[in-house]
Tab-separated table of C-alpha atoms and ligand atoms in Angstrom:
chain	number	residue	atom	x	y	z
A	1	MET	CA	76.320	102.986	109.839
A	2	SER	CA	73.413	100.859	108.808
A	3	PHE	CA	74.804	97.518	107.872
A	4	ASP	CA	73.451	94.035	107.457
A	5	PHE	CA	75.758	92.208	109.789
A	6	ASP	CA	74.660	88.709	108.865
A	7	SER	CA	75.643	89.233	105.240
A	8	LEU	CA	79.299	89.364	106.318
A	9	VAL	CA	79.383	85.628	106.921
A	10	ASP	CA	77.788	84.819	103.559
A	11	GLU	CA	80.520	84.418	100.980
A	12	GLY	CA	78.303	85.164	97.968
A	13	ALA	CA	76.818	88.260	99.583
A	14	VAL	CA	80.289	89.581	100.410
A	15	LYS	CA	81.512	89.098	96.838
A	16	ALA	CA	78.408	90.785	95.410
A	17	ALA	CA	78.690	93.706	97.828
A	18	LEU	CA	82.379	94.221	97.023
A	19	ALA	CA	81.688	94.263	93.275
A	20	LYS	CA	79.850	97.572	93.758
A	21	TYR	CA	82.942	99.416	94.977
A	22	ASN	CA	84.649	101.398	92.217
A	23	ASP	CA	87.179	104.265	92.250
A	24	ASP	CA	84.421	106.828	92.859
A	25	ALA	CA	83.190	104.884	95.865
A	26	PHE	CA	86.704	104.746	97.330
A	27	LEU	CA	87.163	108.459	96.693
A	28	SER	CA	84.069	109.332	98.705
A	29	ILE	CA	85.095	106.857	101.437
A	30	ARG	CA	88.435	108.651	101.697
A	31	GLN	CA	86.745	112.054	101.732
A	32	ASN	CA	84.693	110.821	104.692
A	33	ARG	CA	87.850	109.575	106.402
A	34	LEU	CA	89.511	112.964	105.869
A	35	GLU	CA	86.518	114.659	107.467
A	36	SER	CA	86.754	112.413	110.518
A	37	VAL	CA	90.531	112.960	110.704
A	38	ILE	CA	90.036	116.742	110.733
A	39	ALA	CA	87.417	116.407	113.490
A	40	GLU	CA	89.815	114.258	115.512
A	41	MET	CA	92.655	116.784	114.972
A	42	GLU	CA	90.386	119.557	116.250
A	43	LYS	CA	89.396	117.501	119.269
A	44	ARG	CA	93.028	116.847	120.110
A	45	ALA	CA	94.271	120.329	119.179
A	46	VAL	CA	96.621	119.004	116.492
A	47	ASP	CA	97.409	121.669	113.875
A	48	VAL	CA	99.113	119.530	111.250
A	49	LEU	CA	99.260	115.791	110.680
A	50	ILE	CA	102.248	114.364	108.788
A	51	LEU	CA	101.924	110.781	107.589
A	52	SER	CA	104.837	108.837	106.199
A	53	LEU	CA	105.588	105.103	106.411
A	54	GLY	CA	102.945	102.767	107.785
A	55	ALA	CA	99.284	101.976	107.238
A	56	ASP	CA	97.768	105.372	108.167
A	57	LEU	CA	98.909	106.771	104.810
A	58	PRO	CA	97.191	104.234	102.496
A	59	TRP	CA	94.110	104.232	104.738
A	60	LEU	CA	93.736	107.962	104.141
A	61	CYS	CA	95.037	108.572	100.614
A	62	GLY	CA	95.358	105.127	98.999
A	63	TYR	CA	99.134	105.379	98.566
A	64	GLU	CA	101.623	103.215	100.417
A	65	ALA	CA	105.157	104.578	100.815
A	66	MET	CA	108.108	102.278	100.217
A	67	PRO	CA	110.056	101.801	103.455
A	68	LEU	CA	113.094	103.609	102.045
A	69	GLU	CA	115.294	106.474	103.173
A	70	ARG	CA	113.890	109.110	100.774
A	71	LEU	CA	111.111	111.094	102.446
A	72	THR	CA	107.445	110.544	101.617
A	73	ALA	CA	105.096	112.758	103.626
A	74	LEU	CA	101.393	113.485	103.429
A	75	VAL	CA	100.843	116.850	105.067
A	76	VAL	CA	97.293	117.354	106.358
A	77	THR	CA	96.288	120.770	107.645
A	78	ARG	CA	93.229	121.731	109.714
A	79	ASP	CA	91.550	123.342	106.688
A	80	ALA	CA	91.424	119.825	105.155
A	81	GLN	CA	94.176	120.431	102.599
A	82	MET	CA	96.298	117.376	101.862
A	83	THR	CA	99.613	117.442	100.019
A	84	LEU	CA	101.552	114.302	99.218
A	85	VAL	CA	105.273	115.038	99.080
A	86	VAL	CA	107.022	112.154	97.278
A	87	PRO	CA	110.425	111.511	95.725
A	88	GLU	CA	110.151	112.328	92.014
A	89	LEU	CA	111.060	108.767	91.013
A	90	GLU	CA	108.147	107.360	93.024
A	91	ALA	CA	105.552	109.856	91.779
A	92	PRO	CA	104.483	107.585	88.872
A	93	ARG	CA	103.340	104.976	91.429
A	94	VAL	CA	100.845	107.399	92.969
A	95	ARG	CA	97.228	106.970	91.930
A	96	GLU	CA	96.344	110.616	91.651
A	97	MET	CA	93.152	111.854	93.272
A	98	PRO	CA	93.169	115.622	92.733
A	99	GLU	CA	89.811	115.915	94.532
A	100	LEU	CA	91.508	114.477	97.609
A	101	PHE	CA	95.163	115.567	97.661
A	102	ASP	CA	97.781	117.598	95.754
A	103	LEU	CA	100.847	115.735	94.549
A	104	LEU	CA	104.177	117.446	95.124
A	105	PRO	CA	107.185	115.453	93.849
A	106	TRP	CA	110.626	116.526	95.063
A	107	LYS	CA	113.749	116.332	92.916
A	108	GLU	CA	116.935	114.570	93.885
A	109	GLY	CA	119.254	117.107	95.543
A	110	VAL	CA	116.433	119.160	97.051
A	111	ASN	CA	115.782	119.149	100.821
A	112	PRO	CA	112.318	117.548	101.178
A	113	PHE	CA	112.106	118.586	104.829
A	114	ALA	CA	112.178	122.236	103.779
A	115	ILE	CA	109.230	121.515	101.459
A	116	VAL	CA	107.294	119.943	104.330
A	117	SER	CA	108.254	122.861	106.570
A	118	GLY	CA	106.786	125.263	103.999
A	119	LEU	CA	103.479	123.368	104.099
A	120	VAL	CA	103.453	123.244	107.906
A	121	GLY	CA	103.964	127.006	108.156
A	122	SER	CA	103.860	128.340	111.694
A	123	ALA	CA	101.907	125.416	113.160
A	124	GLN	CA	102.846	124.530	116.720
A	125	SER	CA	101.268	121.175	117.384
A	126	LEU	CA	102.142	118.316	115.030
A	127	ALA	CA	101.194	114.659	114.791
A	128	VAL	CA	103.649	112.446	112.879
A	129	SER	CA	103.533	108.830	111.706
A	130	ASP	CA	104.324	106.292	114.403
A	131	ARG	CA	106.558	104.596	111.883
A	132	MET	CA	108.381	107.630	110.511
A	133	TRP	CA	112.089	106.881	110.802
A	134	ALA	CA	113.797	108.614	113.724
A	135	SER	CA	116.305	110.105	111.258
A	136	ALA	CA	113.440	111.693	109.288
A	137	LEU	CA	111.784	113.018	112.433
A	138	LEU	CA	115.055	114.568	113.608
A	139	SER	CA	115.517	116.313	110.245
A	140	LEU	CA	111.923	117.503	110.362
A	141	GLN	CA	112.294	118.900	113.870
A	142	ALA	CA	115.406	120.809	112.813
A	143	GLU	CA	113.506	122.280	109.857
A	144	ILE	CA	110.355	123.342	111.785
A	145	PRO	CA	111.492	125.506	114.716
A	146	SER	CA	107.946	126.783	115.336
A	147	ALA	CA	106.670	123.325	116.327
A	148	LYS	CA	106.330	123.001	120.080
A	149	SER	CA	104.713	119.588	120.469
A	150	TYR	CA	104.734	116.301	118.647
A	151	VAL	CA	102.401	113.331	119.132
A	152	ALA	CA	102.216	110.005	117.295
A	153	SER	CA	99.728	109.911	114.425
A	154	SER	CA	98.086	106.873	116.053
A	155	GLU	CA	96.631	109.221	118.681
A	156	VAL	CA	94.594	110.842	115.922
A	157	ILE	CA	94.042	107.932	113.567
A	158	SER	CA	93.875	104.695	115.589
A	159	PRO	CA	90.472	105.510	117.111
A	160	LEU	CA	89.210	105.980	113.535
A	161	ARG	CA	91.020	103.040	111.941
A	162	SER	CA	89.806	100.677	114.639
A	163	GLN	CA	86.194	101.447	113.682
A	164	LYS	CA	85.966	99.720	110.342
A	165	ASP	CA	83.719	101.128	107.651
A	166	GLU	CA	81.534	98.921	105.504
A	167	VAL	CA	84.062	98.203	102.760
A	168	GLU	CA	86.750	97.333	105.300
A	169	LEU	CA	84.447	94.806	106.971
A	170	LEU	CA	83.710	93.302	103.562
A	171	LEU	CA	87.395	93.112	102.632
A	172	LEU	CA	88.251	91.450	105.950
A	173	ALA	CA	85.401	88.997	105.417
A	174	ARG	CA	86.623	88.158	101.906
A	175	ALA	CA	90.167	87.609	103.208
A	176	ALA	CA	88.794	85.379	105.993
A	177	HIS	CA	86.674	83.283	103.648
A	178	ILE	CA	89.611	82.645	101.305
A	179	THR	CA	91.696	81.581	104.286
A	180	ASP	CA	88.899	79.258	105.459
A	181	HIS	CA	89.035	77.443	102.121
A	182	VAL	CA	92.612	76.454	102.832
A	183	ALA	CA	91.719	75.268	106.347
A	184	GLU	CA	88.901	73.190	104.868
A	185	SER	CA	91.237	71.654	102.289
A	186	ILE	CA	93.503	70.576	105.151
A	187	PHE	CA	90.584	68.941	107.007
A	188	ALA	CA	89.570	67.227	103.757
A	189	GLY	CA	92.968	65.523	103.692
A	190	GLU	CA	94.244	67.359	100.621
A	191	ILE	CA	97.600	68.027	102.266
A	192	GLY	CA	99.542	64.976	103.483
A	193	PHE	CA	101.313	65.578	106.785
A	194	LEU	CA	103.150	62.372	107.767
A	195	GLY	CA	106.845	62.487	106.931
A	196	LYS	CA	106.752	66.012	105.508
A	197	SER	CA	108.724	68.826	107.076
A	198	GLU	CA	107.043	71.821	108.686
A	199	LYS	CA	108.624	73.972	105.984
A	200	GLU	CA	107.117	71.851	103.202
A	201	ILE	CA	103.649	72.092	104.732
A	202	SER	CA	104.070	75.825	105.258
A	203	ASP	CA	104.998	76.224	101.569
A	204	GLU	CA	101.971	74.176	100.517
A	205	ILE	CA	99.615	76.286	102.663
A	206	SER	CA	101.152	79.455	101.197
A	207	ARG	CA	100.685	78.152	97.652
A	208	ARG	CA	97.032	77.408	98.369
A	209	LEU	CA	96.377	80.835	99.932
A	210	ILE	CA	97.548	82.483	96.707
A	211	ALA	CA	95.649	80.005	94.514
A	212	GLU	CA	92.456	80.765	96.465
A	213	GLY	CA	92.827	84.503	95.888
A	214	LEU	CA	95.139	86.237	98.367
A	215	SER	CA	97.747	88.512	96.777
A	216	LYS	CA	100.437	87.938	99.393
A	217	VAL	CA	101.101	85.489	102.219
A	218	ASN	CA	102.072	87.237	105.436
A	219	PHE	CA	102.956	84.053	107.349
A	220	ALA	CA	102.206	80.336	107.464
A	221	ILE	CA	103.264	79.026	110.847
A	222	VAL	CA	103.499	75.241	111.138
A	223	GLY	CA	104.497	74.079	114.630
A	224	SER	CA	104.520	70.301	115.079
A	225	GLY	CA	105.018	68.059	118.109
A	226	PRO	CA	107.022	69.949	120.766
A	227	ASN	CA	107.196	72.935	118.377
A	228	SER	CA	103.425	73.339	118.698
A	229	ALA	CA	104.129	74.684	122.190
A	230	SER	CA	105.924	77.704	120.648
A	231	PRO	CA	103.261	80.224	119.575
A	232	HIS	CA	105.328	82.068	116.930
A	233	HIS	CA	107.355	79.053	115.802
A	234	GLU	CA	109.286	79.455	112.552
A	235	PRO	CA	108.525	76.436	110.280
A	236	SER	CA	111.585	74.168	110.441
A	237	SER	CA	113.000	71.041	108.844
A	238	ARG	CA	111.387	68.870	111.554
A	239	LYS	CA	109.473	66.009	109.936
A	240	ILE	CA	105.896	65.378	111.065
A	241	GLU	CA	105.472	62.152	113.070
A	242	PHE	CA	102.508	59.969	113.967
A	243	GLY	CA	100.866	61.322	117.119
A	244	ASP	CA	101.993	64.946	116.605
A	245	SER	CA	99.784	67.891	117.297
A	246	VAL	CA	100.292	70.596	114.651
A	247	VAL	CA	99.415	74.270	115.061
A	248	LEU	CA	98.715	75.940	111.704
A	249	ASP	CA	98.491	79.745	111.792
A	250	PHE	CA	98.295	81.437	108.429
A	251	GLY	CA	97.117	84.539	106.665
A	252	GLY	CA	97.834	87.137	104.070
A	253	LEU	CA	96.473	90.061	102.100
A	254	TYR	CA	93.344	90.357	100.039
A	255	ASN	CA	93.339	93.203	97.506
A	256	LEU	CA	90.312	94.450	95.646
A	257	GLY	CA	91.783	95.668	92.351
A	258	ASP	CA	94.544	98.170	93.004
A	259	GLU	CA	93.137	99.108	96.394
A	260	VAL	CA	95.165	98.660	99.570
A	261	GLY	CA	94.982	95.091	100.921
A	262	TYR	CA	93.320	93.799	104.079
A	263	CYS	CA	94.668	90.943	106.191
A	264	SER	CA	93.490	87.515	107.157
A	265	ASP	CA	94.794	85.545	110.133
A	266	ALA	CA	93.443	82.169	111.260
A	267	THR	CA	94.729	79.278	113.342
A	268	ARG	CA	93.607	75.675	113.400
A	269	THR	CA	95.237	72.789	115.243
A	270	VAL	CA	95.212	69.223	113.924
A	271	VAL	CA	96.611	65.906	115.136
A	272	VAL	CA	98.410	63.441	112.915
A	273	GLY	CA	97.132	59.856	113.111
A	274	GLU	CA	95.938	60.150	116.690
A	275	ALA	CA	95.956	62.692	119.502
A	276	PRO	CA	98.823	62.400	121.999
A	277	THR	CA	97.885	61.444	125.578
A	278	GLY	CA	96.020	64.210	127.381
A	279	PHE	CA	95.750	66.357	124.273
A	280	GLY	CA	92.029	65.779	123.727
A	281	GLU	CA	91.238	67.163	127.172
A	282	LEU	CA	93.438	70.204	126.609
A	283	TYR	CA	91.778	70.827	123.257
A	284	SER	CA	88.236	70.606	124.683
A	285	VAL	CA	89.113	73.272	127.239
A	286	LEU	CA	90.597	75.470	124.526
A	287	GLU	CA	87.599	75.012	122.257
A	288	ALA	CA	85.210	75.984	125.065
A	289	ALA	CA	87.359	79.011	125.962
A	290	GLN	CA	87.557	80.243	122.384
A	291	GLU	CA	83.826	79.744	121.877
A	292	LYS	CA	83.057	81.635	125.069
A	293	ALA	CA	85.121	84.625	123.968
A	294	ARG	CA	83.931	84.544	120.371
A	295	THR	CA	80.242	84.378	121.213
A	296	SER	CA	80.115	86.751	124.179
A	297	VAL	CA	82.465	89.556	123.156
A	298	ASN	CA	80.754	92.874	122.409
A	299	SER	CA	81.677	96.427	121.538
A	300	GLU	CA	81.139	97.830	125.036
A	301	MET	CA	83.673	95.475	126.611
A	302	SER	CA	87.183	96.726	127.259
A	303	GLY	CA	90.216	94.949	125.834
A	304	ALA	CA	90.873	93.618	129.348
A	305	GLN	CA	87.333	92.285	129.834
A	306	SER	CA	87.366	90.567	126.470
A	307	ASP	CA	90.774	89.053	127.221
A	308	ALA	CA	89.371	87.640	130.469
A	309	LEU	CA	86.563	85.730	128.718
A	310	ALA	CA	88.745	82.931	127.373
A	311	ARG	CA	91.329	83.213	130.131
A	312	GLU	CA	88.805	82.392	132.884
A	313	VAL	CA	87.700	79.189	131.177
A	314	ILE	CA	91.296	78.074	130.708
A	315	ALA	CA	92.285	79.003	134.275
A	316	GLU	CA	89.292	77.194	135.792
A	317	ALA	CA	90.359	74.020	134.001
A	318	GLY	CA	93.823	74.329	135.523
A	319	PHE	CA	95.689	75.399	132.374
A	320	GLY	CA	95.984	79.115	133.278
A	321	GLU	CA	99.782	79.203	133.425
A	322	TYR	CA	99.981	77.717	129.902
A	323	PHE	CA	98.043	80.521	128.187
A	324	ILE	CA	101.013	82.840	127.796
A	325	HIS	CA	99.834	85.577	125.437
A	326	ARG	CA	96.998	88.079	125.036
A	327	THR	CA	93.708	86.840	123.582
A	328	GLY	CA	93.842	88.915	120.426
A	329	HIS	CA	94.794	91.892	118.307
A	330	GLY	CA	92.980	94.244	115.985
A	331	ILE	CA	93.373	93.599	112.266
A	332	GLY	CA	92.885	95.608	109.088
A	333	ILE	CA	95.502	96.957	106.699
A	334	GLU	CA	97.951	95.676	109.311
A	335	GLU	CA	98.075	92.160	110.757
A	336	HIS	CA	98.350	93.578	114.245
A	337	GLU	CA	96.741	96.923	115.028
A	338	GLU	CA	94.428	98.402	117.632
A	339	PRO	CA	92.394	97.369	119.541
A	340	TYR	CA	94.333	94.802	121.565
A	341	LEU	CA	92.501	92.232	123.695
A	342	VAL	CA	94.920	92.391	126.570
A	343	VAL	CA	94.758	92.979	130.308
A	344	THR	CA	96.334	96.455	130.012
A	345	ASN	CA	93.719	97.806	127.569
A	346	LYS	CA	90.938	99.445	129.594
A	347	GLU	CA	89.293	101.080	126.562
A	348	PRO	CA	86.097	99.631	125.082
A	349	LEU	CA	86.626	97.749	121.822
A	350	GLY	CA	84.092	100.070	120.205
A	351	PRO	CA	81.530	99.489	117.463
A	352	PHE	CA	82.785	97.979	114.196
A	353	ALA	CA	86.104	96.838	115.611
A	354	ALA	CA	87.742	93.828	113.932
A	355	PHE	CA	90.116	91.634	115.913
A	356	SER	CA	91.392	88.111	116.459
A	357	ILE	CA	90.196	85.803	119.216
A	358	GLU	CA	93.105	83.395	119.605
A	359	PRO	CA	93.565	81.714	122.955
A	360	GLY	CA	96.205	78.984	123.128
A	361	ILE	CA	97.422	76.403	125.615
A	362	TYR	CA	101.098	75.471	125.414
A	363	ILE	CA	102.734	72.766	127.535
A	364	PRO	CA	106.457	73.552	127.165
A	365	SER	CA	108.482	71.094	125.066
A	366	LYS	CA	105.487	68.734	124.897
A	367	TYR	CA	102.642	70.098	122.774
A	368	GLY	CA	100.295	73.013	122.298
A	369	ALA	CA	97.149	74.185	120.559
A	370	ARG	CA	95.580	77.448	119.431
A	371	ILE	CA	92.279	78.344	117.782
A	372	GLU	CA	92.034	81.722	116.080
A	373	ASP	CA	89.239	83.505	114.268
A	374	ILE	CA	88.825	87.071	113.090
A	375	CYS	CA	85.753	88.555	114.736
A	376	VAL	CA	83.901	91.814	114.289
A	377	VAL	CA	81.521	93.553	116.650
A	378	GLY	CA	78.648	95.699	115.475
A	379	GLU	CA	76.909	98.228	117.647
A	380	HIS	CA	76.507	95.465	120.219
A	381	ARG	CA	76.925	91.863	119.189
A	382	GLY	CA	79.805	90.211	117.392
A	383	ALA	CA	80.302	87.663	114.631
A	384	SER	CA	83.185	85.525	113.478
A	385	LEU	CA	84.251	86.116	109.881
A	386	ASN	CA	86.023	82.757	109.845
A	387	ARG	CA	83.623	79.854	109.523
A	388	SER	CA	85.844	76.792	109.063
A	389	ASP	CA	85.348	73.980	111.574
A	390	ARG	CA	87.066	74.412	114.918
A	391	SER	CA	86.853	70.845	116.221
A	392	LEU	CA	89.992	68.723	116.453
A	393	HIS	CA	90.625	67.060	113.116
A	394	VAL	CA	92.790	64.005	112.570
A	395	VAL	CA	94.925	64.151	109.427
A	396	GLU	CA	97.360	61.656	107.946
B	401	ZN	ZN1	100.801	86.365	116.507
B	402	ZN	ZN1	97.436	84.046	113.649
B	403	ZN	ZN1	96.571	86.649	115.140
């Protein structure tokens, strides 16, 4: 892929580039994805791929199944035929793309697993959605006696989904820029902190994310004072006090037209009034660690090597035991997807991966801090899509 990497950090350039994508462009993108899926199926000796719930389905055919009990299944065979089997009542929601897939609605009272079985034929090796319900998989297995082996669809699709194509990089950049605007409004003092509850601040951040252009808020974590030491804290009724540190971790979905949305996810930490004792030192270490990882990560590094970048800086400063989670996660249609920046991942991140870099230091029941950006790596070097200031801001 030839791609001007620097243009990803330029908000105007990203908007202009996205404006060129119409339905025809997305159709040819999906035809390319289908081609790469078929190649991956051949490589892994998978005869038929069956997608159901989860993000693989919209990535490939643009349709997202409701997480309900009625079966939705996209059946993909090695000759590149795709058939979308959907409950009749959900068929009107499908954006039809006859050049890409056939639509096959099933009527109430009919056994949809028998329909899928008919499409699978005598295939022996199947890949099925990671997130297909166990009850659906059991019914499917009963209906397809010829099938000898099943693997998770992620084995076929994750290596492809973790290499973003141009439009995905642009959509992630757009989502990141919108999220940065909200971070900047916080630094500019547009949201008062003192005396407000975490929940109130979380609601205000959510409101601003939508106003700036996201279609949905996935989360807006506000952890203040001792709660800032809890990485996935649920915003509570605790009122913000003078001298609190506050971890703000928020993100949501950006949709271009009716296309499937892409996620943002960013964390900034602020202090209210003044930094608590010792917090400035902790924050400087964190800032250096995050910068190290963000600026030296590259596509050839494994998940484990990239995780170590920030971890070493934090450990050398004596805070190692307080960095209690992995450094990051891939991001795309899902908030958390492959590749993971974690000690157990020995695979290279790969070109055009998109992922968070989010080290944190948490002193239990005292305070904590995290800095998180979404980064992408090209053939070699990387860039942060988030551009909002990372230094420690004092708010009131
Ligand atoms: Zn998280
Ligand atoms: Zn986050
Ligand atoms: Zn994250």
